Coordinates of C-alpha atoms in Angstrom, one line a residue:
M895 CA -26.4 9.6 -1.3
D896 CA -23.7 10.3 -4.0
T897 CA -20.0 9.1 -3.8
Q898 CA -17.6 12.1 -3.6
I899 CA -14.5 11.2 -6.2
A900 CA -12.0 13.6 -6.7
V901 CA -10.3 13.5 -10.1
I902 CA -6.8 14.5 -10.8
C903 CA -6.0 14.5 -14.3
S904 CA -5.0 16.9 -17.2
N905 CA -7.4 19.7 -18.6
E906 CA -8.3 17.8 -21.6
F907 CA -9.0 14.6 -19.4
A908 CA -11.4 17.0 -17.5
K909 CA -13.3 18.1 -20.5
R910 CA -13.6 14.4 -21.9
V911 CA -14.8 13.2 -18.4
K912 CA -17.3 15.9 -18.4
T913 CA -19.2 14.9 -21.4
I914 CA -20.1 11.8 -19.9
E915 CA -20.9 12.7 -16.4
T916 CA -24.8 12.0 -17.0
E917 CA -23.3 8.1 -17.6
L918 CA -21.8 8.1 -14.1
S919 CA -24.8 6.8 -11.5
S920 CA -24.9 8.5 -8.0
I921 CA -21.3 9.4 -8.6
K922 CA -20.0 13.5 -7.8
L923 CA -17.0 14.4 -9.1
Q924 CA -14.4 17.3 -8.1
Y925 CA -12.2 17.9 -10.6
Y926 CA -8.1 19.0 -10.1
T927 CA -6.1 19.6 -13.0
Y928 CA -2.4 19.7 -13.9
R929 CA -0.4 20.7 -16.7
N930 CA 2.2 18.4 -15.9
P931 CA 1.7 14.8 -14.3
Q932 CA 4.4 15.7 -11.5
E933 CA 2.1 18.2 -10.4
A934 CA -0.3 15.7 -9.0
T935 CA 1.5 15.3 -5.8
A936 CA 0.8 18.9 -4.9
L937 CA -2.7 18.5 -5.9
I938 CA -3.1 15.7 -3.1
G939 CA -2.8 18.6 -0.8
Q940 CA -5.8 20.6 -2.6
I941 CA -8.1 17.7 -2.2
K942 CA -11.4 18.8 -0.5
P943 CA -13.3 16.3 1.7
C944 CA -14.6 13.5 -0.5
D945 CA -14.8 9.4 -0.6
A946 CA -12.1 8.4 -3.0
V947 CA -9.4 9.8 -5.6
F948 CA -9.0 8.9 -9.1
F949 CA -6.4 9.7 -11.4
S950 CA -6.8 9.7 -15.1
G951 CA -3.2 7.4 -15.8
S952 CA -0.8 5.9 -14.0
L953 CA 2.0 8.1 -14.3
P954 CA 0.1 11.1 -11.9
Y955 CA -0.4 8.3 -9.5
F956 CA 3.0 7.0 -9.3
Y957 CA 4.1 10.3 -9.0
A958 CA 1.5 11.1 -6.2
K959 CA 1.7 7.5 -4.6
K960 CA 3.7 8.1 -1.2
K961 CA 1.2 11.1 -0.6
C962 CA -1.6 8.7 -1.7
E963 CA -0.8 6.0 1.2
E964 CA -1.2 8.7 3.7
L965 CA -4.8 9.4 2.7
P966 CA -7.3 7.9 4.7
I967 CA -9.4 7.3 1.5
P968 CA -8.9 4.8 -1.2
T969 CA -7.0 5.8 -4.5
H970 CA -7.6 4.5 -8.2
Y971 CA -6.1 5.0 -11.6
L972 CA -7.2 4.7 -15.1
K973 CA -5.1 1.4 -16.4
Q974 CA -4.0 1.6 -19.9
D975 CA -5.9 -1.4 -21.2
G976 CA -5.9 -3.4 -24.5
T977 CA -9.0 -1.3 -25.4
A978 CA -7.1 2.2 -25.6
I979 CA -4.7 1.0 -27.2
A980 CA -6.4 -1.1 -29.6
T981 CA -8.7 2.0 -30.4
T982 CA -5.7 4.4 -30.8
L983 CA -4.1 1.7 -33.4
L984 CA -7.5 1.3 -35.2
A985 CA -7.8 5.1 -35.4
L986 CA -4.2 5.4 -37.2
T987 CA -4.9 2.8 -39.6
N988 CA -8.4 4.4 -40.5
R989 CA -6.4 7.4 -41.4
G990 CA -3.9 5.5 -43.6
T991 CA -0.9 5.8 -41.2
T992 CA 1.6 3.0 -41.7
L993 CA 2.5 1.5 -37.8
Q994 CA 5.9 1.2 -39.0
E995 CA 6.1 5.2 -39.0
V996 CA 4.7 5.6 -35.7
S997 CA 6.3 6.2 -32.2
I998 CA 3.9 5.4 -29.2
D999 CA 4.7 5.8 -25.5
I1000 CA 2.6 3.3 -23.3
T1001 CA 2.4 1.7 -19.9
D1002 CA 3.0 -1.9 -21.4
P1003 CA 4.3 -2.3 -24.8
N1004 CA 3.5 -6.3 -24.5
I1005 CA -0.1 -5.3 -24.7
A1006 CA 0.4 -3.5 -28.1
T1007 CA 2.5 -6.4 -29.2
G1008 CA 0.0 -8.9 -28.4
I1009 CA -3.0 -7.0 -30.2
L1010 CA -0.8 -6.7 -33.4
E1011 CA 0.2 -10.5 -33.2
D1012 CA -3.3 -11.4 -32.9
I1013 CA -4.1 -9.8 -36.1
S1014 CA -1.3 -11.4 -37.5
T1015 CA 0.4 -8.0 -38.9
N1016 CA 4.0 -7.6 -39.8
E1017 CA 3.7 -3.8 -38.8
F1018 CA 4.8 -2.8 -35.4
P1019 CA 5.5 0.9 -34.4
W1020 CA 8.3 2.4 -32.3
M1021 CA 7.3 1.6 -28.4
Y1022 CA 8.7 3.5 -25.1
K1023 CA 7.7 1.8 -21.9
I1024 CA 6.8 4.5 -19.4
E1025 CA 8.2 3.5 -16.2
P1026 CA 7.2 5.2 -12.9
N1027 CA 8.7 8.5 -12.1
V1028 CA 10.1 9.0 -15.6
D1029 CA 11.7 12.0 -17.0
I1030 CA 9.1 13.6 -19.4
E1031 CA 11.8 15.3 -21.6
E1032 CA 13.1 11.5 -22.2
I1033 CA 9.6 10.7 -23.4
V1034 CA 9.9 13.6 -25.9
K1035 CA 13.3 13.2 -27.2
F1036 CA 12.4 9.5 -28.0
H1037 CA 9.5 10.8 -30.1
Y1038 CA 11.4 13.8 -31.5
D1039 CA 14.5 12.1 -32.3
L1040 CA 12.8 9.6 -34.4
Y1041 CA 11.0 12.3 -36.4
Q1042 CA 13.9 14.2 -36.7
N1043 CA 15.8 11.0 -38.2
Q1044 CA 13.1 10.4 -40.5
K1045 CA 11.8 7.5 -38.8
T1046 CA 8.5 8.1 -37.9
T1047 CA 5.6 10.4 -39.3
Q1048 CA 3.3 10.2 -36.1
A1049 CA 3.6 10.1 -32.6
V1050 CA 1.4 8.9 -30.1
T1051 CA 1.5 9.9 -26.2
S1052 CA -0.4 8.9 -23.4
I1053 CA 0.7 12.4 -21.5
H1054 CA -0.6 15.5 -22.4
A1055 CA 2.2 17.5 -21.2
V1056 CA 4.6 15.7 -24.0
Y1057 CA 1.4 16.1 -26.2
E1058 CA 1.7 20.0 -26.1
I1059 CA 5.8 19.9 -26.0
L1060 CA 5.9 18.0 -29.2
Q1061 CA 3.2 20.2 -31.0
K1062 CA 5.4 23.2 -30.0
Q1063 CA 8.2 21.3 -31.9
N1064 CA 5.6 20.8 -34.9
V1065 CA 6.3 17.0 -34.5
P1066 CA 2.6 15.1 -35.7
V1067 CA 1.3 14.0 -32.7
I1068 CA -2.2 12.7 -31.2
R1069 CA -3.1 11.9 -28.1
M1070 CA -3.9 7.9 -26.8
I1071 CA -7.5 7.8 -26.7
D1072 CA -9.5 6.7 -23.7
P1073 CA -12.4 5.0 -24.7
R1074 CA -15.9 5.9 -22.8
S1075 CA -16.1 2.8 -21.7
S1076 CA -12.6 2.2 -20.1
I1077 CA -13.3 5.7 -18.1
I1078 CA -16.6 4.7 -17.2
K1079 CA -15.3 1.6 -15.5
G1080 CA -12.4 2.8 -14.1
I1081 CA -14.3 5.8 -12.2
S1082 CA -17.1 3.1 -11.3
E1083 CA -14.5 1.1 -9.5
T1084 CA -13.2 4.0 -7.5
K1085 CA -17.0 4.2 -6.3
N1086 CA -16.7 0.4 -5.3
L1087 CA -13.6 1.1 -3.8
A1088 CA -15.0 3.8 -1.8
I1089 CA -18.2 2.0 -0.7
L1090 CA -16.1 -1.0 0.5
S1091 CA -13.9 1.3 2.5
K1092 CA -16.7 2.8 4.2
S1093 CA -18.3 -0.5 4.9
Q1094 CA -14.9 -1.8 6.6
S1095 CA -14.5 1.1 8.4
A1096 CA -18.1 1.0 9.8
K1097 CA -17.6 -2.8 11.3
I1098 CA -17.5 -3.4 14.9
A1099 CA -14.5 -3.3 16.7
V1100 CA -14.0 -4.6 20.5
G1101 CA -11.2 -3.3 23.0
Y1102 CA -10.0 -4.5 26.1
I1103 CA -7.5 -2.5 28.4
Q1104 CA -6.1 -3.9 31.3
F1105 CA -4.4 -2.1 33.9
E1106 CA -1.2 -3.6 35.3
S1107 CA -1.6 -2.2 39.1
N1108 CA -2.3 -3.7 42.7
R1109 CA -4.9 -1.0 43.5
E1110 CA -8.1 -0.6 42.0
I1111 CA -8.5 1.6 39.0
Q1112 CA -11.4 4.2 39.2
I1113 CA -13.6 5.4 36.4
N1114 CA -12.6 8.8 36.6
E1115 CA -8.9 7.9 35.4
L1116 CA -10.4 6.5 32.5
G1117 CA -11.2 10.0 30.8
Q1118 CA -8.0 10.2 28.5
F1119 CA -9.3 6.6 26.8
T1120 CA -13.0 7.9 27.3
L1121 CA -12.0 11.2 25.0
L1122 CA -9.6 9.2 22.7
F1123 CA -11.9 6.5 21.7
K1124 CA -15.3 8.8 22.2
T1125 CA -16.8 5.6 23.6
R1126 CA -18.0 4.6 27.2
L1127 CA -15.6 2.0 28.8
I1128 CA -17.4 -1.1 30.6
E1129 CA -15.7 -2.3 33.7
V1130 CA -15.7 -6.4 33.2
E1131 CA -13.5 -7.4 36.3
R1132 CA -11.0 -5.8 38.5
N1133 CA -8.6 -3.2 36.2
L1134 CA -10.1 -4.7 32.8
F1135 CA -12.2 -2.6 30.9
T1136 CA -14.1 -3.2 27.3
L1137 CA -15.2 -0.7 25.1
F1138 CA -16.9 -0.8 21.6
T1139 CA -16.1 1.3 18.5
T1140 CA -15.5 0.5 14.7
Q1141 CA -12.9 -0.4 12.7
G1142 CA -12.5 2.9 11.1
D1143 CA -12.3 4.7 14.3
V1144 CA -9.2 2.3 15.5
Q1145 CA -7.5 2.8 12.4
R1146 CA -7.8 6.4 12.5
I1147 CA -6.7 6.7 15.9
F1148 CA -3.8 4.5 15.5
E1149 CA -2.4 6.6 12.4
Y1150 CA -2.6 9.5 14.0
L1151 CA -1.6 8.8 17.6
S1152 CA 1.7 10.1 18.6
E1153 CA 4.3 8.7 21.5
I1154 CA 3.7 11.6 23.5
Q1155 CA -0.3 11.4 23.4
W1156 CA -0.1 8.1 24.2
K1157 CA 2.3 8.5 27.4
R1158 CA -0.4 10.9 28.5
L1159 CA -3.5 8.5 28.3
S1160 CA -2.6 6.6 31.9
D1161 CA 0.2 7.1 34.7
T1162 CA -0.3 3.6 35.1
S1163 CA 0.9 0.9 33.2
F1164 CA -1.6 -0.8 30.9
K1165 CA -2.5 -3.0 27.8
L1166 CA -4.5 -1.9 25.3
A1167 CA -6.0 -4.9 22.5
F1168 CA -8.6 -4.3 19.9
G1169 CA -10.2 -7.3 17.8
Y1170 CA -12.0 -7.0 14.4
G1171 CA -14.6 -9.3 13.3
S1172 CA -17.9 -10.0 11.0
N1173 CA -19.7 -10.2 14.3
I1174 CA -19.3 -9.3 17.9
E1175 CA -18.4 -12.7 19.3
E1176 CA -15.8 -13.1 16.6
A1177 CA -14.3 -9.4 17.1
T1178 CA -14.3 -10.3 21.4
Q1179 CA -12.6 -13.3 20.9
N1180 CA -9.9 -11.6 18.6
A1181 CA -9.5 -9.0 21.1
K1182 CA -8.8 -11.4 23.8
D1183 CA -6.4 -13.2 21.6
A1184 CA -4.7 -9.9 20.9
L1185 CA -4.5 -8.9 24.7
L1186 CA -2.6 -12.0 25.7
L1187 CA 0.3 -11.3 22.9
T1188 CA 0.2 -7.7 24.3
K1189 CA 3.3 -6.3 26.4
S1190 CA 3.3 -3.4 28.8
N1191 CA 2.3 0.1 27.3
T1192 CA 1.9 -1.2 24.1
A1193 CA -1.4 -2.1 21.9
Y1194 CA -2.2 -4.5 19.2
V1195 CA -5.1 -5.2 16.6
L1196 CA -5.9 -8.7 15.8
T1197 CA -7.9 -8.9 12.5
E1198 CA -10.7 -11.2 11.4
H1199 CA -8.2 -12.6 8.9
K1200 CA -5.9 -13.4 11.8
Q1201 CA -3.5 -10.5 11.2
L1202 CA -1.7 -9.1 14.3
L1203 CA -1.0 -5.4 13.9
G1204 CA 1.5 -3.5 16.0
P1205 CA 2.7 -2.9 18.6
Y1206 CA 1.3 0.3 18.7
P1207 CA 2.1 3.7 18.9
K1208 CA 5.8 3.0 18.1
Y1209 CA 5.3 0.3 15.0
H1210 CA 2.8 -0.4 12.5
R1211 CA 3.8 -4.0 11.7
C1212 CA 1.7 -6.9 10.4
I1213 CA 2.3 -10.5 11.6
E1214 CA 0.6 -13.4 10.2
L1215 CA -0.8 -15.8 12.7
R1216 CA -2.4 -17.9 10.2
T1217 CA -0.1 -19.2 7.3
Q1218 CA -1.8 -20.1 4.0
E1219 CA 0.9 -19.5 1.6
P1220 CA 2.1 -23.6 0.6
V1221 CA 5.8 -22.9 0.8
L1222 CA 5.6 -21.3 4.2
V1223 CA 3.0 -24.1 5.2
E1224 CA 5.8 -26.2 4.9
V1225 CA 8.5 -24.2 6.2
A1226 CA 6.1 -23.7 9.7
K1227 CA 5.4 -27.6 9.5
S1228 CA 9.2 -28.6 9.1
T1229 CA 10.4 -26.6 11.8
S1230 CA 7.1 -26.2 14.3
L1231 CA 7.6 -22.5 14.0
S1232 CA 4.5 -20.6 14.9
P1233 CA 3.0 -18.7 12.0
A1234 CA 3.4 -15.7 14.4
N1235 CA 7.2 -16.3 14.6
L1236 CA 7.8 -17.0 11.0
S1237 CA 6.0 -14.2 9.8
K1238 CA 7.9 -12.1 12.3
V1239 CA 11.3 -13.9 10.6
I1240 CA 9.4 -12.6 7.2
Q1241 CA 8.9 -9.1 8.5
F1242 CA 12.5 -9.3 9.9
S1243 CA 13.8 -10.3 6.3
K1244 CA 12.3 -7.7 4.1
Y1245 CA 13.2 -4.7 6.9
H1246 CA 16.9 -5.6 7.3
T1247 CA 19.1 -4.1 4.9
A1248 CA 21.7 -7.1 4.5
N1249 CA 20.7 -10.5 3.2
E1250 CA 23.5 -11.6 6.1
F1251 CA 22.3 -11.0 9.8
T1252 CA 23.5 -12.1 13.3
A1253 CA 21.2 -13.7 16.3
H1254 CA 21.6 -10.2 17.6
D1255 CA 20.0 -8.6 14.6
L1256 CA 17.0 -10.6 14.9
E1257 CA 16.5 -10.4 19.0
S1258 CA 16.7 -6.3 18.1
F1259 CA 13.9 -6.9 15.5
L1260 CA 11.7 -9.3 17.3
Q1261 CA 11.9 -7.4 20.8
V1262 CA 12.4 -11.0 22.4
S1263 CA 15.5 -12.6 24.3
R1264 CA 18.8 -14.0 22.8
R1265 CA 17.6 -17.4 23.8
T1266 CA 14.8 -17.2 21.9
S1267 CA 16.1 -15.6 18.3
E1268 CA 18.7 -18.5 18.5
R1269 CA 16.1 -21.2 18.9
I1270 CA 14.2 -19.6 15.9
L1271 CA 17.5 -19.6 13.9
K1272 CA 18.6 -23.1 14.9
K1273 CA 15.0 -24.8 13.9
L1274 CA 15.5 -22.6 10.4
V1275 CA 19.2 -24.2 10.1
D1276 CA 18.6 -27.6 11.2
H1277 CA 15.9 -28.2 8.3
Q1278 CA 17.9 -26.0 5.9
Y1279 CA 15.8 -22.9 5.5
A1280 CA 18.6 -20.7 6.7
E1281 CA 22.3 -21.2 6.5
V1282 CA 25.7 -20.3 8.4
V1283 CA 27.6 -18.3 5.8
G1284 CA 30.1 -17.1 8.2
E1285 CA 31.3 -15.2 11.4
E1286 CA 31.7 -11.7 12.9
M1287 CA 34.0 -10.6 16.1
T1288 CA 33.0 -6.8 16.9
Y1289 CA 34.8 -7.2 20.5
Q1290 CA 37.9 -8.5 21.6
Q1291 CA 36.8 -11.4 23.8
G1292 CA 34.5 -14.1 23.7
R1293 CA 33.0 -16.2 20.6
P1294 CA 32.5 -14.9 17.4
R1295 CA 29.0 -14.6 16.4
A1296 CA 27.7 -16.6 13.6
V1297 CA 26.5 -15.0 10.3
Y1298 CA 23.3 -16.4 9.1
R1299 CA 21.5 -16.1 5.7
L1300 CA 17.7 -17.4 5.3
N1301 CA 17.1 -20.0 2.2
F1302 CA 13.4 -19.6 1.8
P1303 CA 11.2 -17.2 -0.1
T1304 CA 10.4 -14.0 1.8
Y1305 CA 8.5 -11.8 -0.7
L1306 CA 5.3 -14.2 -1.1

């Protein structure tokens, strides 16, 4: 079966790709074209069912990145590599153009600098680094001003919209050359991402539903769960049921499940846990482990990589139950903190808006008791992984609260 890929690009790029479609094995392309890369965001909403999305460059991808994160399929973009830059520079020199008289906008000027240094040339073009969400008018002005001030005789742009504007302004301009090999490689990588995503989604997922009730739960009370997961529930023991589905179905359900839909599942309090694994035994064990960590009326997913996802439906956090980073291994070893608690502290650090915080802040985020949060902080302070940097008094009576700051890497 062919892999269906949506291509978001300029008209010129679409024409270029169509000339090499026959070289793309088992791939069908759908084209969605723009005049300005900023239109890429709107084009996401026009995409018909497909297996992946491919962008013609980094700029349209960055404009549409937030929308892409909402998609259930993988996205990829054509990276501007050394081949594209070297090919373009070679074409210029073959035409007799002096590189010192060239202005060029590229995503990574260091690549161009490295290529030119490797060939021991003393000629370097004027370069503009394309940042995410850059204003196209700034790039146009960069090329136009250099040409008007007679510092350049040739502009090279990576953006078709800039090309069109400079042409209207009578600035000599060419487009960055995207080699056939780079385009084929980029689209083939997108196909591989689509295949990988499908294979991951099809992997087994084992679920457990545990009802917290003294009375016997009847089969007819499980109708909402059966409808939601589209599978039969099997009673394991009193008020404990298991189900078998796929990782893809679990991900899709929790991605779109609202709190209102969640509350409608059962009038009786329950816990829901899923386990992923490379085989049914591993998935089952992970589901059992996740169930032990699940609180009333919430759900957790434990992956084969020992990542605890949840609690659903309200939060979509990822807690690492296995520590592999050497720095974090040392922190866990020194403080005797579990990988789960250490991962929660790191998650808190990333989401907390200030560098300083109180035990109350940590308690609120972790949804634990004050005693637990203070015990975690004491272990970190005792081993110099956190420090007390002040106090705050937000009330008239009682002891002031200590203000803390973490003292180990949290962006790993």
